Amino acid sequence: EVQLVESGGGLVQPGGSLRLSCAASGFTFSSYWMSWVRQGPGKGLEWVANIKQDGSVKNYVDSVKGRFAISRDNAKNSMYLQTNSLSAEDTAVYYCARYKGNDAYVDLWGQGTLVTVSS
Amino acid sequence: DIQMTQSPSSLSASVGDRVTITCRASQGISNELGWYQQKPEKAPKSLIYAASSLQSGVPSRFSGSGSGTDFTLTISSLQPEDFATYYCQQYNSYPITFGQGTRLEIK
């Protein structure tokens, strides 16, 4: 089955860190751009970051630059998001997403993992 | 940044109705636009890419059109499972941005 499964979310204090993981299965992971998209409580969708097939290109939304780092391990069919210096504004469900071809259109979504930043 | 503005923000309709949702980009994005559907507490589902191409497995009652700055998502005959929130997204330039969403409710 073609799927993406996120893990690593949880409750973290302001200023803390979390590493989110996304495990891919059912397709050739190394052939796809991948991305993280988040959704705050009661809010819309927000693109966070994406990464090229070989990891050589990474892009970030300004609000997370310098705090978050996207990476991937094609041998493990996995993508990661290291989140540092977290604040309440980072509280959200984080979705792992696969792009269709080389366009940043998502054709496959994970179920999401919740990150809650609170003291 | 390219701003994506959807209208209306919410909409009430009945089963069988034809519904159109509009998405406007603050600058031209060619046809680099996607549409997504999201139901409460669920992950989004991909519907349309390149403004008018139907994602595999999506019913043909969904269609998209537009180019440049103005785009539409049309549902030709609403079904009970179509009541959800819909988002447009531009992927012409970074940062990738989404519209604020259109909530489609049952009348």
mmCIF file of C-alpha atoms in Angstrom:
data_model
loop_
_atom_site.group_PDB
_atom_site.id
_atom_site.type_symbol
_atom_site.label_atom_id
_atom_site.label_comp_id
_atom_site.label_asym_id
_atom_site.label_seq_id
_atom_site.Cartn_x
_atom_site.Cartn_y
_atom_site.Cartn_z
ATOM 1 C CA GLU A 1 0.000 0.000 0.000
ATOM 2 C CA VAL A 2 1.232 3.462 -0.908
ATOM 3 C CA GLN A 3 1.393 5.467 2.290
ATOM 4 C CA LEU A 4 3.177 7.995 4.463
ATOM 5 C CA VAL A 5 3.221 7.590 8.227
ATOM 6 C CA GLU A 6 4.383 10.396 10.515
ATOM 7 C CA SER A 7 5.650 10.011 14.049
ATOM 8 C CA GLY A 8 7.500 11.991 16.673
ATOM 9 C CA GLY A 9 4.922 14.568 17.642
ATOM 10 C CA GLY A 10 4.041 15.353 21.235
ATOM 11 C CA LEU A 11 3.997 17.939 23.977
ATOM 12 C CA VAL A 12 7.096 20.101 24.265
ATOM 13 C CA GLN A 13 7.914 23.192 26.298
ATOM 14 C CA PRO A 14 8.579 26.542 24.649
ATOM 15 C CA GLY A 15 12.177 26.648 23.467
ATOM 16 C CA GLY A 16 12.302 22.883 23.169
ATOM 17 C CA SER A 17 12.944 20.585 20.232
ATOM 18 C CA LEU A 18 11.319 17.649 18.498
ATOM 19 C CA ARG A 19 12.320 15.463 15.598
ATOM 20 C CA LEU A 20 9.455 14.445 13.355
ATOM 21 C CA SER A 21 9.747 11.405 11.114
ATOM 22 C CA CYS A 22 7.892 10.307 8.017
ATOM 23 C CA ALA A 23 8.094 6.693 6.857
ATOM 24 C CA ALA A 24 7.200 6.049 3.235
ATOM 25 C CA SER A 25 6.115 2.745 1.762
ATOM 26 C CA GLY A 26 4.652 1.351 -1.425
ATOM 27 C CA PHE A 27 6.550 3.599 -3.839
ATOM 28 C CA THR A 28 10.101 4.508 -4.849
ATOM 29 C CA PHE A 29 10.771 7.119 -2.190
ATOM 30 C CA SER A 30 14.043 8.300 -3.708
ATOM 31 C CA SER A 31 12.239 9.434 -6.874
ATOM 32 C CA TYR A 32 10.091 12.074 -5.212
ATOM 33 C CA TRP A 33 10.353 15.552 -3.794
ATOM 34 C CA MET A 34 8.948 15.522 -0.272
ATOM 35 C CA SER A 35 7.499 18.177 1.978
ATOM 36 C CA TRP A 36 6.120 19.083 5.379
ATOM 37 C CA VAL A 37 2.856 21.018 5.656
ATOM 38 C CA ARG A 38 1.335 22.083 8.957
ATOM 39 C CA GLN A 39 -2.060 23.152 10.225
ATOM 40 C CA GLY A 40 -2.549 25.063 13.437
ATOM 41 C CA PRO A 41 -5.649 24.421 15.550
ATOM 42 C CA GLY A 42 -8.663 25.756 13.690
ATOM 43 C CA LYS A 43 -6.424 27.227 10.986
ATOM 44 C CA GLY A 44 -5.625 26.625 7.348
ATOM 45 C CA LEU A 45 -2.770 24.767 5.710
ATOM 46 C CA GLU A 46 0.751 26.194 5.781
ATOM 47 C CA TRP A 47 3.686 24.924 3.754
ATOM 48 C CA VAL A 48 6.754 24.475 5.995
ATOM 49 C CA ALA A 49 9.598 22.968 3.961
ATOM 50 C CA ASN A 50 10.470 20.683 1.095
ATOM 51 C CA ILE A 51 13.430 18.633 -0.069
ATOM 52 C CA LYS A 52 14.592 17.370 -3.443
ATOM 53 C CA GLN A 53 14.941 13.702 -4.270
ATOM 54 C CA ASP A 54 18.664 13.545 -3.442
ATOM 55 C CA GLY A 55 18.507 16.030 -0.574
ATOM 56 C CA SER A 56 20.558 18.601 -2.468
ATOM 57 C CA VAL A 57 17.864 21.306 -2.444
ATOM 58 C CA LYS A 58 15.871 22.386 0.593
ATOM 59 C CA ASN A 59 13.394 25.218 0.928
ATOM 60 C CA TYR A 60 11.745 26.696 4.007
ATOM 61 C CA VAL A 61 9.010 29.157 4.865
ATOM 62 C CA ASP A 62 10.566 32.260 6.457
ATOM 63 C CA SER A 63 8.950 31.671 9.851
ATOM 64 C CA VAL A 64 10.953 28.463 10.413
ATOM 65 C CA LYS A 65 14.256 29.329 8.731
ATOM 66 C CA GLY A 66 17.157 28.824 11.110
ATOM 67 C CA ARG A 67 15.003 26.807 13.518
ATOM 68 C CA PHE A 68 13.791 23.824 11.479
ATOM 69 C CA ALA A 69 15.834 21.448 9.335
ATOM 70 C CA ILE A 70 14.420 19.040 6.783
ATOM 71 C CA SER A 71 16.356 15.935 5.803
ATOM 72 C CA ARG A 72 15.857 12.521 4.285
ATOM 73 C CA ASP A 73 17.418 9.074 4.242
ATOM 74 C CA ASN A 74 16.561 7.341 0.992
ATOM 75 C CA ALA A 75 18.048 4.056 2.219
ATOM 76 C CA LYS A 76 15.469 4.077 5.020
ATOM 77 C CA ASN A 77 12.620 5.517 2.930
ATOM 78 C CA SER A 78 12.285 8.247 5.495
ATOM 79 C CA MET A 79 12.095 12.005 5.814
ATOM 80 C CA TYR A 80 12.655 14.061 8.922
ATOM 81 C CA LEU A 81 11.943 17.502 10.334
ATOM 82 C CA GLN A 82 14.146 18.669 13.171
ATOM 83 C CA THR A 83 12.293 21.425 14.978
ATOM 84 C CA ASN A 84 14.183 23.690 17.413
ATOM 85 C CA SER A 85 13.389 26.793 19.464
ATOM 86 C CA LEU A 86 9.725 25.914 19.368
ATOM 87 C CA SER A 87 7.075 28.457 20.314
ATOM 88 C CA ALA A 88 3.319 28.334 20.773
ATOM 89 C CA GLU A 89 2.940 29.492 17.156
ATOM 90 C CA ASP A 90 4.455 26.163 16.042
ATOM 91 C CA THR A 91 1.629 24.185 17.631
ATOM 92 C CA ALA A 92 0.042 22.307 14.750
ATOM 93 C CA VAL A 93 -0.591 19.013 13.059
ATOM 94 C CA TYR A 94 2.401 18.357 10.825
ATOM 95 C CA TYR A 95 1.690 16.470 7.614
ATOM 96 C CA CYS A 96 4.240 14.613 5.545
ATOM 97 C CA ALA A 97 3.533 15.081 1.854
ATOM 98 C CA ARG A 98 4.757 13.731 -1.475
ATOM 99 C CA TYR A 99 4.956 15.865 -4.595
ATOM 100 C CA LYS A 100 3.740 14.899 -8.013
ATOM 101 C CA GLY A 101 6.752 15.055 -10.288
ATOM 102 C CA ASN A 102 8.901 18.134 -9.919
ATOM 103 C CA ASP A 103 5.963 20.447 -9.184
ATOM 104 C CA ALA A 104 5.164 21.315 -5.582
ATOM 105 C CA TYR A 105 1.683 19.844 -5.827
ATOM 106 C CA VAL A 106 0.949 17.262 -3.164
ATOM 107 C CA ASP A 107 -0.461 14.013 -4.486
ATOM 108 C CA LEU A 108 -0.061 11.953 -1.308
ATOM 109 C CA TRP A 109 -0.560 12.988 2.328
ATOM 110 C CA GLY A 110 0.258 11.316 5.610
ATOM 111 C CA GLN A 111 -2.225 11.254 8.466
ATOM 112 C CA GLY A 112 -0.347 13.894 10.436
ATOM 113 C CA THR A 113 1.386 14.135 13.800
ATOM 114 C CA LEU A 114 0.427 16.692 16.442
ATOM 115 C CA VAL A 115 3.010 18.995 17.960
ATOM 116 C CA THR A 116 1.870 20.954 20.990
ATOM 117 C CA VAL A 117 4.138 23.639 22.396
ATOM 118 C CA SER A 118 3.072 24.582 25.894
ATOM 119 C CA SER A 119 4.443 24.987 29.383
ATOM 120 C CA ASP B 1 4.905 36.334 -1.302
ATOM 121 C CA ILE B 2 1.943 35.389 -3.469
ATOM 122 C CA GLN B 3 -1.350 35.769 -1.605
ATOM 123 C CA MET B 4 -4.132 33.343 -2.443
ATOM 124 C CA THR B 5 -7.656 34.573 -1.724
ATOM 125 C CA GLN B 6 -10.609 32.216 -1.855
ATOM 126 C CA SER B 7 -14.234 33.201 -2.101
ATOM 127 C CA PRO B 8 -16.565 32.629 -0.542
ATOM 128 C CA SER B 9 -15.085 31.719 2.843
ATOM 129 C CA SER B 10 -18.141 29.586 3.529
ATOM 130 C CA LEU B 11 -20.986 28.313 1.472
ATOM 131 C CA SER B 12 -24.232 26.475 2.155
ATOM 132 C CA ALA B 13 -25.596 24.209 -0.540
ATOM 133 C CA SER B 14 -27.829 21.192 -1.057
ATOM 134 C CA VAL B 15 -27.171 17.746 -2.434
ATOM 135 C CA GLY B 16 -27.407 17.934 -6.216
ATOM 136 C CA ASP B 17 -26.426 21.614 -6.425
ATOM 137 C CA ARG B 18 -23.711 22.915 -8.711
ATOM 138 C CA VAL B 19 -21.100 24.784 -6.688
ATOM 139 C CA THR B 20 -18.220 27.011 -7.708
ATOM 140 C CA ILE B 21 -15.360 28.172 -5.494
ATOM 141 C CA THR B 22 -13.026 30.922 -6.654
ATOM 142 C CA CYS B 23 -9.331 31.382 -5.919
ATOM 143 C CA ARG B 24 -7.445 34.537 -6.861
ATOM 144 C CA ALA B 25 -3.678 34.932 -6.822
ATOM 145 C CA SER B 26 -2.065 38.278 -6.026
ATOM 146 C CA GLN B 27 0.137 37.864 -9.109
ATOM 147 C CA GLY B 28 0.182 35.580 -12.104
ATOM 148 C CA ILE B 29 0.992 31.927 -11.414
ATOM 149 C CA SER B 30 0.410 30.454 -14.883
ATOM 150 C CA ASN B 31 -1.482 27.201 -14.222
ATOM 151 C CA GLU B 32 0.561 26.172 -11.186
ATOM 152 C CA LEU B 33 -2.387 25.705 -8.895
ATOM 153 C CA GLY B 34 -3.791 22.775 -6.956
ATOM 154 C CA TRP B 35 -7.020 22.109 -5.091
ATOM 155 C CA TYR B 36 -7.440 20.012 -1.946
ATOM 156 C CA GLN B 37 -10.371 18.785 0.087
ATOM 157 C CA GLN B 38 -10.236 18.341 3.846
ATOM 158 C CA LYS B 39 -12.793 16.824 6.179
ATOM 159 C CA PRO B 40 -12.749 17.473 9.933
ATOM 160 C CA GLU B 41 -9.903 15.774 11.778
ATOM 161 C CA LYS B 42 -8.634 14.207 8.556
ATOM 162 C CA ALA B 43 -5.636 14.787 6.320
ATOM 163 C CA PRO B 44 -6.246 16.753 3.135
ATOM 164 C CA LYS B 45 -7.081 14.901 -0.038
ATOM 165 C CA SER B 46 -5.679 15.987 -3.388
ATOM 166 C CA LEU B 47 -8.223 16.826 -6.074
ATOM 167 C CA ILE B 48 -6.800 18.839 -8.969
ATOM 168 C CA TYR B 49 -3.345 19.846 -10.197
ATOM 169 C CA ALA B 50 -2.136 22.173 -12.933
ATOM 170 C CA ALA B 51 -5.380 24.109 -12.443
ATOM 171 C CA SER B 52 -7.539 21.681 -14.389
ATOM 172 C CA SER B 53 -6.099 18.153 -14.273
ATOM 173 C CA LEU B 54 -8.015 15.663 -12.150
ATOM 174 C CA GLN B 55 -6.026 13.631 -9.650
ATOM 175 C CA SER B 56 -6.372 9.903 -10.235
ATOM 176 C CA GLY B 57 -9.378 8.455 -8.441
ATOM 177 C CA VAL B 58 -11.195 11.763 -7.998
ATOM 178 C CA PRO B 59 -14.805 11.742 -9.272
ATOM 179 C CA SER B 60 -15.430 13.540 -12.544
ATOM 180 C CA ARG B 61 -18.002 15.861 -10.917
ATOM 181 C CA PHE B 62 -14.971 17.851 -9.738
ATOM 182 C CA SER B 63 -13.384 20.175 -12.279
ATOM 183 C CA GLY B 64 -10.990 23.081 -12.253
ATOM 184 C CA SER B 65 -10.279 25.940 -14.579
ATOM 185 C CA GLY B 66 -8.317 29.143 -14.877
ATOM 186 C CA SER B 67 -4.876 30.517 -15.570
ATOM 187 C CA GLY B 68 -2.869 33.515 -14.506
ATOM 188 C CA THR B 69 -4.582 34.940 -11.442
ATOM 189 C CA ASP B 70 -8.149 33.630 -11.448
ATOM 190 C CA PHE B 71 -9.144 30.031 -10.856
ATOM 191 C CA THR B 72 -12.290 28.075 -10.070
ATOM 192 C CA LEU B 73 -13.164 24.712 -8.592
ATOM 193 C CA THR B 74 -16.577 23.424 -9.641
ATOM 194 C CA ILE B 75 -18.539 20.516 -8.256
ATOM 195 C CA SER B 76 -21.207 19.722 -10.815
ATOM 196 C CA SER B 77 -23.655 17.867 -8.571
ATOM 197 C CA LEU B 78 -22.946 17.892 -4.848
ATOM 198 C CA GLN B 79 -22.882 14.572 -3.072
ATOM 199 C CA PRO B 80 -23.156 14.097 0.700
ATOM 200 C CA GLU B 81 -19.468 13.196 0.940
ATOM 201 C CA ASP B 82 -18.442 16.509 -0.681
ATOM 202 C CA PHE B 83 -19.261 18.629 2.345
ATOM 203 C CA ALA B 84 -15.810 19.663 3.533
ATOM 204 C CA THR B 85 -13.314 22.510 3.439
ATOM 205 C CA TYR B 86 -11.520 23.218 0.173
ATOM 206 C CA TYR B 87 -8.122 24.841 -0.236
ATOM 207 C CA CYS B 88 -6.290 26.169 -3.266
ATOM 208 C CA GLN B 89 -2.493 26.244 -3.351
ATOM 209 C CA GLN B 90 -0.030 27.934 -5.678
ATOM 210 C CA TYR B 91 3.283 26.316 -6.500
ATOM 211 C CA ASN B 92 4.570 28.863 -8.980
ATOM 212 C CA SER B 93 7.050 30.442 -6.577
ATOM 213 C CA TYR B 94 8.368 30.236 -3.055
ATOM 214 C CA PRO B 95 7.017 30.410 -0.478
ATOM 215 C CA ILE B 96 4.342 27.978 -1.537
ATOM 216 C CA THR B 97 1.058 29.396 -0.281
ATOM 217 C CA PHE B 98 -2.479 28.199 0.339
ATOM 218 C CA GLY B 99 -5.778 29.999 0.265
ATOM 219 C CA GLN B 100 -7.573 30.466 3.568
ATOM 220 C CA GLY B 101 -10.099 27.740 2.759
ATOM 221 C CA THR B 102 -13.764 27.559 1.765
ATOM 222 C CA ARG B 103 -16.063 25.658 4.081
ATOM 223 C CA LEU B 104 -18.861 23.933 2.203
ATOM 224 C CA GLU B 105 -21.812 23.134 4.447
ATOM 225 C CA ILE B 106 -25.099 21.374 4.021
ATOM 226 C CA LYS B 107 -28.094 23.691 3.609
#
